[in-house]
Amino acid sequence: MTMTKIGVLGAGSMGGGIAHLAAVKGLDVILCDVEQRFVDGAVQRIAGFLDKNVAKQKMTVEEKDAALQRITTTTNMEDLASVPLVIEAIFEDMDIKKTAFQKLDQICGPETIIASNTSSMSITTLAAATSRPDRVVGMHFFNPPLIMRLVEVIRGYYTSDETVARVSDVSRAMGKTPVEVKKDTPGFIVNRIMMPQFLEAVRIAEEGIASIEDIDTAVKLGLNYPMGPFELMDFTGVEISVHVSDYFVEEYKDMKWNAPQLLKNIVRAGRLGKKTGAGWYDYDK
């Protein structure tokens, strides 16, 4: 059965981006966050992006208006009760996510699939907070969701084949290519590969081997990456690398994943990347 409506819990850059993507692909979306200003801000960002597309003649005014009309905002999680799929896209903190999953489990119908957009954390642990572990799954979009083509579909211990198939189908309907992560492991595929690159890049800078700018240039030209590691950390949020690193250390009990002091210090200084106007680089907000 084709899904025509989804819920998104969390209206930050990822949640808002997922809602934007779903709406332009013809899905109705209920976008929920704890305060009205968060959902209003997300809709304003979406409208701004759509206005740019209209100006570039990539879409019509009518198409823009239709996409915005497909998004309903709320601060009441009870409004997610009727949707067949809820995608959680809140802060990367396991306790906060577990609390959200417990609430969603109580609110949503028994057939509703609850998916997490977590980039690294255990789907099995989140599923254990519910009475429907077979219908809990990872659905990891990449930033920005409108552009990045991949969705990691992650199995928890009890995730059913049907759940994986339905979420994969929704991913395709949203114009993405799903890949199945068969075992619930920290970092899944992409972050399991990417985090060592981030940490080594910071260590190279910390040891004075090369400048941040030259490391980014070397990675872009030598590995043909579109962005260097420091540019990418600034784009996604520098603090996320620390959270993921800490989680890997806890899960693997291996200090090779420990965040270098330089990375910790830049986060402590409040330089979290583009969203704060400064990270590894300085930006005009």
mmCIF file of C-alpha atoms in Angstrom:
data_model
loop_
_atom_site.group_PDB
_atom_site.id
_atom_site.type_symbol
_atom_site.label_atom_id
_atom_site.label_comp_id
_atom_site.label_asym_id
_atom_site.label_seq_id
_atom_site.Cartn_x
_atom_site.Cartn_y
_atom_site.Cartn_z
ATOM 1 C CA MET A 1 0.000 0.000 0.000
ATOM 2 C CA THR A 2 1.447 3.331 -1.102
ATOM 3 C CA MET A 3 1.909 5.900 1.642
ATOM 4 C CA THR A 4 0.508 9.343 0.917
ATOM 5 C CA LYS A 5 1.050 10.913 4.344
ATOM 6 C CA ILE A 6 3.881 10.893 6.878
ATOM 7 C CA GLY A 7 4.753 12.545 10.166
ATOM 8 C CA VAL A 8 8.080 14.178 10.959
ATOM 9 C CA LEU A 9 9.052 14.745 14.593
ATOM 10 C CA GLY A 10 11.607 17.530 14.843
ATOM 11 C CA ALA A 11 11.695 20.691 12.730
ATOM 12 C CA GLY A 12 15.416 21.406 12.713
ATOM 13 C CA SER A 13 17.598 21.338 9.621
ATOM 14 C CA MET A 14 17.090 17.604 9.074
ATOM 15 C CA GLY A 15 13.426 17.355 10.073
ATOM 16 C CA GLY A 16 12.524 20.460 8.112
ATOM 17 C CA GLY A 17 14.526 19.176 5.151
ATOM 18 C CA ILE A 18 12.743 15.810 5.204
ATOM 19 C CA ALA A 19 9.366 17.568 5.386
ATOM 20 C CA HIS A 20 10.388 19.804 2.465
ATOM 21 C CA LEU A 21 11.441 16.787 0.388
ATOM 22 C CA ALA A 22 8.271 14.838 1.145
ATOM 23 C CA ALA A 23 6.033 17.800 0.301
ATOM 24 C CA VAL A 24 7.624 18.500 -3.081
ATOM 25 C CA LYS A 25 7.356 14.786 -3.885
ATOM 26 C CA GLY A 26 3.605 14.905 -3.313
ATOM 27 C CA LEU A 27 3.296 13.522 0.229
ATOM 28 C CA ASP A 28 1.212 15.191 2.915
ATOM 29 C CA VAL A 29 3.325 15.933 5.986
ATOM 30 C CA ILE A 30 2.554 16.639 9.626
ATOM 31 C CA LEU A 31 5.600 18.456 11.005
ATOM 32 C CA CYS A 32 5.812 18.450 14.810
ATOM 33 C CA ASP A 33 8.142 20.114 17.299
ATOM 34 C CA VAL A 34 7.921 21.234 20.910
ATOM 35 C CA GLU A 35 7.463 24.953 20.161
ATOM 36 C CA GLN A 36 5.561 26.763 17.418
ATOM 37 C CA ARG A 37 8.567 28.947 16.624
ATOM 38 C CA PHE A 38 10.519 25.858 15.547
ATOM 39 C CA VAL A 39 7.902 24.617 13.086
ATOM 40 C CA ASP A 40 7.238 28.162 11.869
ATOM 41 C CA GLY A 41 10.963 28.601 11.274
ATOM 42 C CA ALA A 42 11.106 25.373 9.294
ATOM 43 C CA VAL A 43 8.200 26.412 7.070
ATOM 44 C CA GLN A 44 9.804 29.822 6.504
ATOM 45 C CA ARG A 45 13.043 28.121 5.416
ATOM 46 C CA ILE A 46 11.131 25.791 3.104
ATOM 47 C CA ALA A 47 9.195 28.707 1.599
ATOM 48 C CA GLY A 48 12.463 30.562 1.023
ATOM 49 C CA PHE A 49 13.969 27.603 -0.848
ATOM 50 C CA LEU A 50 10.818 27.211 -2.923
ATOM 51 C CA ASP A 51 10.807 30.925 -3.784
ATOM 52 C CA LYS A 52 14.368 30.547 -5.102
ATOM 53 C CA ASN A 53 13.251 27.625 -7.275
ATOM 54 C CA VAL A 54 10.405 29.716 -8.641
ATOM 55 C CA ALA A 55 12.838 32.553 -9.415
ATOM 56 C CA LYS A 56 15.081 30.064 -11.238
ATOM 57 C CA GLN A 57 12.038 28.716 -13.106
ATOM 58 C CA LYS A 58 12.579 25.252 -11.630
ATOM 59 C CA MET A 59 8.976 25.217 -10.444
ATOM 60 C CA THR A 60 5.831 27.298 -10.819
ATOM 61 C CA VAL A 61 4.165 29.437 -8.186
ATOM 62 C CA GLU A 62 1.277 26.949 -8.209
ATOM 63 C CA GLU A 63 3.661 24.061 -7.522
ATOM 64 C CA LYS A 64 5.264 26.014 -4.689
ATOM 65 C CA ASP A 65 1.896 26.798 -3.119
ATOM 66 C CA ALA A 66 0.770 23.168 -3.466
ATOM 67 C CA ALA A 67 3.925 21.929 -1.708
ATOM 68 C CA LEU A 68 3.453 24.347 1.200
ATOM 69 C CA GLN A 69 -0.203 23.362 1.523
ATOM 70 C CA ARG A 70 0.850 19.740 1.999
ATOM 71 C CA ILE A 71 2.687 20.658 5.226
ATOM 72 C CA THR A 72 0.652 20.847 8.441
ATOM 73 C CA THR A 73 2.476 22.076 11.541
ATOM 74 C CA THR A 74 1.777 21.182 15.155
ATOM 75 C CA THR A 75 3.281 21.198 18.634
ATOM 76 C CA ASN A 76 1.052 18.329 19.770
ATOM 77 C CA MET A 77 2.443 14.830 19.218
ATOM 78 C CA GLU A 78 -1.114 13.488 19.415
ATOM 79 C CA ASP A 79 -1.604 14.875 15.904
ATOM 80 C CA LEU A 80 0.758 12.176 14.622
ATOM 81 C CA ALA A 81 -1.661 9.431 15.671
ATOM 82 C CA SER A 82 -3.147 8.825 12.233
ATOM 83 C CA VAL A 83 -0.075 8.667 9.994
ATOM 84 C CA PRO A 84 1.332 5.302 8.788
ATOM 85 C CA LEU A 85 4.958 6.451 9.169
ATOM 86 C CA VAL A 86 6.604 8.823 11.648
ATOM 87 C CA ILE A 87 10.204 9.855 11.043
ATOM 88 C CA GLU A 88 11.948 11.044 14.212
ATOM 89 C CA ALA A 89 14.571 13.711 13.507
ATOM 90 C CA ILE A 90 15.375 15.192 16.909
ATOM 91 C CA PHE A 91 18.644 15.814 18.767
ATOM 92 C CA GLU A 92 21.225 13.001 18.790
ATOM 93 C CA ASP A 93 20.736 12.014 22.431
ATOM 94 C CA MET A 94 19.664 8.455 23.175
ATOM 95 C CA ASP A 95 17.629 9.272 26.292
ATOM 96 C CA ILE A 96 15.705 12.030 24.516
ATOM 97 C CA LYS A 97 15.046 9.764 21.541
ATOM 98 C CA LYS A 98 13.886 6.870 23.740
ATOM 99 C CA THR A 99 11.414 9.150 25.509
ATOM 100 C CA ALA A 100 10.080 10.293 22.136
ATOM 101 C CA PHE A 101 9.704 6.698 20.937
ATOM 102 C CA GLN A 102 7.830 5.743 24.111
ATOM 103 C CA LYS A 103 5.383 8.607 23.524
ATOM 104 C CA LEU A 104 4.963 7.799 19.840
ATOM 105 C CA ASP A 105 4.325 4.158 20.684
ATOM 106 C CA GLN A 106 1.482 5.196 22.986
ATOM 107 C CA ILE A 107 0.024 7.706 20.513
ATOM 108 C CA CYS A 108 0.268 5.966 17.153
ATOM 109 C CA GLY A 109 -1.854 3.145 15.817
ATOM 110 C CA PRO A 110 -0.484 -0.414 16.082
ATOM 111 C CA GLU A 111 0.438 -0.571 12.393
ATOM 112 C CA THR A 112 2.372 2.710 12.347
ATOM 113 C CA ILE A 113 6.063 2.428 11.511
ATOM 114 C CA ILE A 114 8.319 4.567 13.694
ATOM 115 C CA ALA A 115 11.604 5.423 11.991
ATOM 116 C CA SER A 116 14.632 7.269 13.320
ATOM 117 C CA ASN A 117 16.832 9.568 11.278
ATOM 118 C CA THR A 118 19.696 8.965 13.719
ATOM 119 C CA SER A 119 23.099 8.950 12.041
ATOM 120 C CA SER A 120 24.730 6.453 14.386
ATOM 121 C CA MET A 121 22.648 5.282 17.349
ATOM 122 C CA SER A 122 21.169 1.859 18.032
ATOM 123 C CA ILE A 123 17.817 1.165 16.401
ATOM 124 C CA THR A 124 17.445 -1.901 18.632
ATOM 125 C CA THR A 125 17.697 0.271 21.749
ATOM 126 C CA LEU A 126 15.058 2.665 20.407
ATOM 127 C CA ALA A 127 12.808 -0.250 19.446
ATOM 128 C CA ALA A 128 13.059 -1.662 22.965
ATOM 129 C CA ALA A 129 11.341 1.510 24.225
ATOM 130 C CA THR A 130 8.222 0.495 22.270
ATOM 131 C CA SER A 131 5.747 -2.371 22.084
ATOM 132 C CA ARG A 132 6.313 -2.699 18.308
ATOM 133 C CA PRO A 133 10.021 -3.473 17.746
ATOM 134 C CA ASP A 134 9.192 -5.132 14.425
ATOM 135 C CA ARG A 135 7.901 -1.767 13.152
ATOM 136 C CA VAL A 136 10.863 0.331 14.317
ATOM 137 C CA VAL A 137 13.569 1.054 11.753
ATOM 138 C CA GLY A 138 16.356 3.463 10.931
ATOM 139 C CA MET A 139 15.708 5.836 8.034
ATOM 140 C CA HIS A 140 18.886 7.883 7.820
ATOM 141 C CA PHE A 141 18.686 10.783 5.364
ATOM 142 C CA PHE A 142 21.781 12.852 4.639
ATOM 143 C CA ASN A 143 22.150 16.613 4.848
ATOM 144 C CA PRO A 144 20.638 18.349 2.940
ATOM 145 C CA PRO A 145 17.845 15.801 2.417
ATOM 146 C CA LEU A 146 16.567 17.533 -0.709
ATOM 147 C CA ILE A 147 19.890 17.015 -2.514
ATOM 148 C CA MET A 148 21.643 13.976 -1.033
ATOM 149 C CA ARG A 149 20.490 10.865 -2.859
ATOM 150 C CA LEU A 150 21.056 8.194 -0.198
ATOM 151 C CA VAL A 151 18.864 6.824 2.586
ATOM 152 C CA GLU A 152 20.276 4.162 4.901
ATOM 153 C CA VAL A 153 17.489 1.779 5.984
ATOM 154 C CA ILE A 154 18.701 0.164 9.201
ATOM 155 C CA ARG A 155 17.359 -2.993 10.764
ATOM 156 C CA GLY A 156 17.002 -3.283 14.503
ATOM 157 C CA TYR A 157 17.161 -6.771 15.997
ATOM 158 C CA TYR A 158 13.417 -7.361 15.470
ATOM 159 C CA THR A 159 12.722 -5.129 12.448
ATOM 160 C CA SER A 160 10.509 -7.054 10.021
ATOM 161 C CA ASP A 161 11.110 -7.568 6.310
ATOM 162 C CA GLU A 162 7.806 -5.792 5.653
ATOM 163 C CA THR A 163 8.953 -2.704 7.554
ATOM 164 C CA VAL A 164 12.226 -2.578 5.622
ATOM 165 C CA ALA A 165 10.349 -2.996 2.328
ATOM 166 C CA ARG A 166 7.790 -0.274 3.097
ATOM 167 C CA VAL A 167 10.390 2.255 4.249
ATOM 168 C CA SER A 168 12.546 1.459 1.210
ATOM 169 C CA ASP A 169 9.519 2.067 -1.022
ATOM 170 C CA VAL A 170 8.839 5.417 0.652
ATOM 171 C CA SER A 171 12.503 6.364 0.169
ATOM 172 C CA ARG A 172 12.211 5.636 -3.545
ATOM 173 C CA ALA A 173 8.955 7.595 -3.754
ATOM 174 C CA MET A 174 10.883 10.537 -2.307
ATOM 175 C CA GLY A 175 13.468 10.193 -5.062
ATOM 176 C CA LYS A 176 16.155 8.523 -2.945
ATOM 177 C CA THR A 177 18.227 5.367 -3.290
ATOM 178 C CA PRO A 178 17.833 3.164 -0.197
ATOM 179 C CA VAL A 179 20.557 0.809 1.015
ATOM 180 C CA GLU A 180 19.829 -1.813 3.654
ATOM 181 C CA VAL A 181 21.985 -1.993 6.766
ATOM 182 C CA LYS A 182 21.472 -5.607 7.799
ATOM 183 C CA LYS A 183 23.030 -5.374 11.272
ATOM 184 C CA ASP A 184 22.433 -2.643 13.836
ATOM 185 C CA THR A 185 25.954 -1.332 14.395
ATOM 186 C CA PRO A 186 27.185 2.142 15.454
ATOM 187 C CA GLY A 187 27.557 4.481 12.503
ATOM 188 C CA PHE A 188 25.863 2.093 10.075
ATOM 189 C CA ILE A 189 27.704 2.360 6.712
ATOM 190 C CA VAL A 190 28.534 5.964 5.896
ATOM 191 C CA ASN A 191 29.441 7.271 9.356
ATOM 192 C CA ARG A 192 31.390 4.099 10.138
ATOM 193 C CA ILE A 193 33.581 5.048 7.159
ATOM 194 C CA MET A 194 33.459 8.832 7.573
ATOM 195 C CA MET A 195 34.223 9.225 11.303
ATOM 196 C CA PRO A 196 37.797 7.869 11.078
ATOM 197 C CA GLN A 197 38.420 10.363 8.272
ATOM 198 C CA PHE A 198 37.132 13.257 10.388
ATOM 199 C CA LEU A 199 39.191 12.229 13.411
ATOM 200 C CA GLU A 200 42.382 11.731 11.399
ATOM 201 C CA ALA A 201 41.910 15.086 9.680
ATOM 202 C CA VAL A 202 41.665 16.806 13.077
ATOM 203 C CA ARG A 203 44.730 14.913 14.355
ATOM 204 C CA ILE A 204 46.742 15.993 11.286
ATOM 205 C CA ALA A 205 45.839 19.628 12.030
ATOM 206 C CA GLU A 206 46.444 19.169 15.765
ATOM 207 C CA GLU A 207 49.920 17.748 15.119
ATOM 208 C CA GLY A 208 50.807 20.683 12.865
ATOM 209 C CA ILE A 209 51.316 18.496 9.804
ATOM 210 C CA ALA A 210 49.145 20.710 7.595
ATOM 211 C CA SER A 211 46.718 23.593 7.897
ATOM 212 C CA ILE A 212 42.960 23.104 7.987
ATOM 213 C CA GLU A 213 42.668 24.791 4.595
ATOM 214 C CA ASP A 214 45.337 22.575 3.016
ATOM 215 C CA ILE A 215 43.823 19.398 4.488
ATOM 216 C CA ASP A 216 40.458 20.306 2.958
ATOM 217 C CA THR A 217 42.104 21.087 -0.369
ATOM 218 C CA ALA A 218 44.073 17.820 -0.326
ATOM 219 C CA VAL A 219 40.965 15.744 0.368
ATOM 220 C CA LYS A 220 38.895 17.510 -2.312
ATOM 221 C CA LEU A 221 41.547 17.270 -5.016
ATOM 222 C CA GLY A 222 43.218 14.018 -3.960
ATOM 223 C CA LEU A 223 40.073 11.997 -3.165
ATOM 224 C CA ASN A 224 37.691 13.930 -5.432
ATOM 225 C CA TYR A 225 35.337 14.705 -2.515
ATOM 226 C CA PRO A 226 32.997 17.672 -3.024
ATOM 227 C CA MET A 227 33.852 19.038 0.445
ATOM 228 C CA GLY A 228 36.827 18.687 2.756
ATOM 229 C CA PRO A 229 36.368 17.194 6.253
ATOM 230 C CA PHE A 230 36.467 20.546 8.044
ATOM 231 C CA GLU A 231 34.063 22.132 5.566
ATOM 232 C CA LEU A 232 31.712 19.186 5.998
ATOM 233 C CA MET A 233 31.857 19.318 9.797
ATOM 234 C CA ASP A 234 31.031 23.032 9.643
ATOM 235 C CA PHE A 235 28.115 22.300 7.319
ATOM 236 C CA THR A 236 26.559 19.530 9.429
ATOM 237 C CA GLY A 237 27.459 20.915 12.878
ATOM 238 C CA VAL A 238 30.835 20.341 14.527
ATOM 239 C CA GLU A 239 29.269 19.137 17.785
ATOM 240 C CA ILE A 240 27.697 16.173 15.983
ATOM 241 C CA SER A 241 31.170 14.723 15.402
ATOM 242 C CA VAL A 242 31.848 14.873 19.146
ATOM 243 C CA HIS A 243 28.507 13.225 19.998
ATOM 244 C CA VAL A 244 29.088 10.453 17.473
ATOM 245 C CA SER A 245 32.688 9.967 18.605
ATOM 246 C CA ASP A 246 31.621 9.689 22.248
ATOM 247 C CA TYR A 247 28.932 7.186 21.277
ATOM 248 C CA PHE A 248 31.438 5.072 19.342
ATOM 249 C CA VAL A 249 33.832 5.037 22.314
ATOM 250 C CA GLU A 250 31.016 3.898 24.601
ATOM 251 C CA GLU A 251 29.800 1.204 22.210
ATOM 252 C CA TYR A 252 33.126 -0.174 20.981
ATOM 253 C CA LYS A 253 35.184 0.442 24.154
ATOM 254 C CA ASP A 254 38.021 1.497 21.863
ATOM 255 C CA MET A 255 39.814 4.831 22.329
ATOM 256 C CA LYS A 256 40.707 5.020 18.646
ATOM 257 C CA TRP A 257 37.294 6.687 18.307
ATOM 258 C CA ASN A 258 38.043 9.321 20.974
ATOM 259 C CA ALA A 259 37.607 12.911 19.763
ATOM 260 C CA PRO A 260 40.938 14.823 19.634
ATOM 261 C CA GLN A 261 41.273 17.695 22.088
ATOM 262 C CA LEU A 262 41.227 20.232 19.260
ATOM 263 C CA LEU A 263 37.788 18.989 18.202
ATOM 264 C CA LYS A 264 36.462 19.084 21.762
ATOM 265 C CA ASN A 265 37.827 22.578 22.341
ATOM 266 C CA ILE A 266 36.256 24.106 19.250
ATOM 267 C CA VAL A 267 32.875 22.794 20.386
ATOM 268 C CA ARG A 268 33.451 24.088 23.914
ATOM 269 C CA ALA A 269 34.190 27.488 22.393
ATOM 270 C CA GLY A 270 30.744 27.454 20.801
ATOM 271 C CA ARG A 271 32.113 27.299 17.261
ATOM 272 C CA LEU A 272 29.630 24.775 15.907
ATOM 273 C CA GLY A 273 29.848 25.640 12.215
ATOM 274 C CA LYS A 274 27.785 27.636 9.770
ATOM 275 C CA LYS A 275 24.726 27.709 12.017
ATOM 276 C CA THR A 276 26.620 29.715 14.653
ATOM 277 C CA GLY A 277 28.616 31.807 12.171
ATOM 278 C CA ALA A 278 31.917 30.163 13.092
ATOM 279 C CA GLY A 279 33.379 26.683 13.218
ATOM 280 C CA TRP A 280 36.676 25.604 11.744
ATOM 281 C CA TYR A 281 36.122 28.600 9.475
ATOM 282 C CA ASP A 282 34.473 31.975 10.064
ATOM 283 C CA TYR A 283 31.213 32.750 8.239
ATOM 284 C CA ASP A 284 28.918 35.698 7.756
ATOM 285 C CA LYS A 285 25.647 34.590 9.353
#
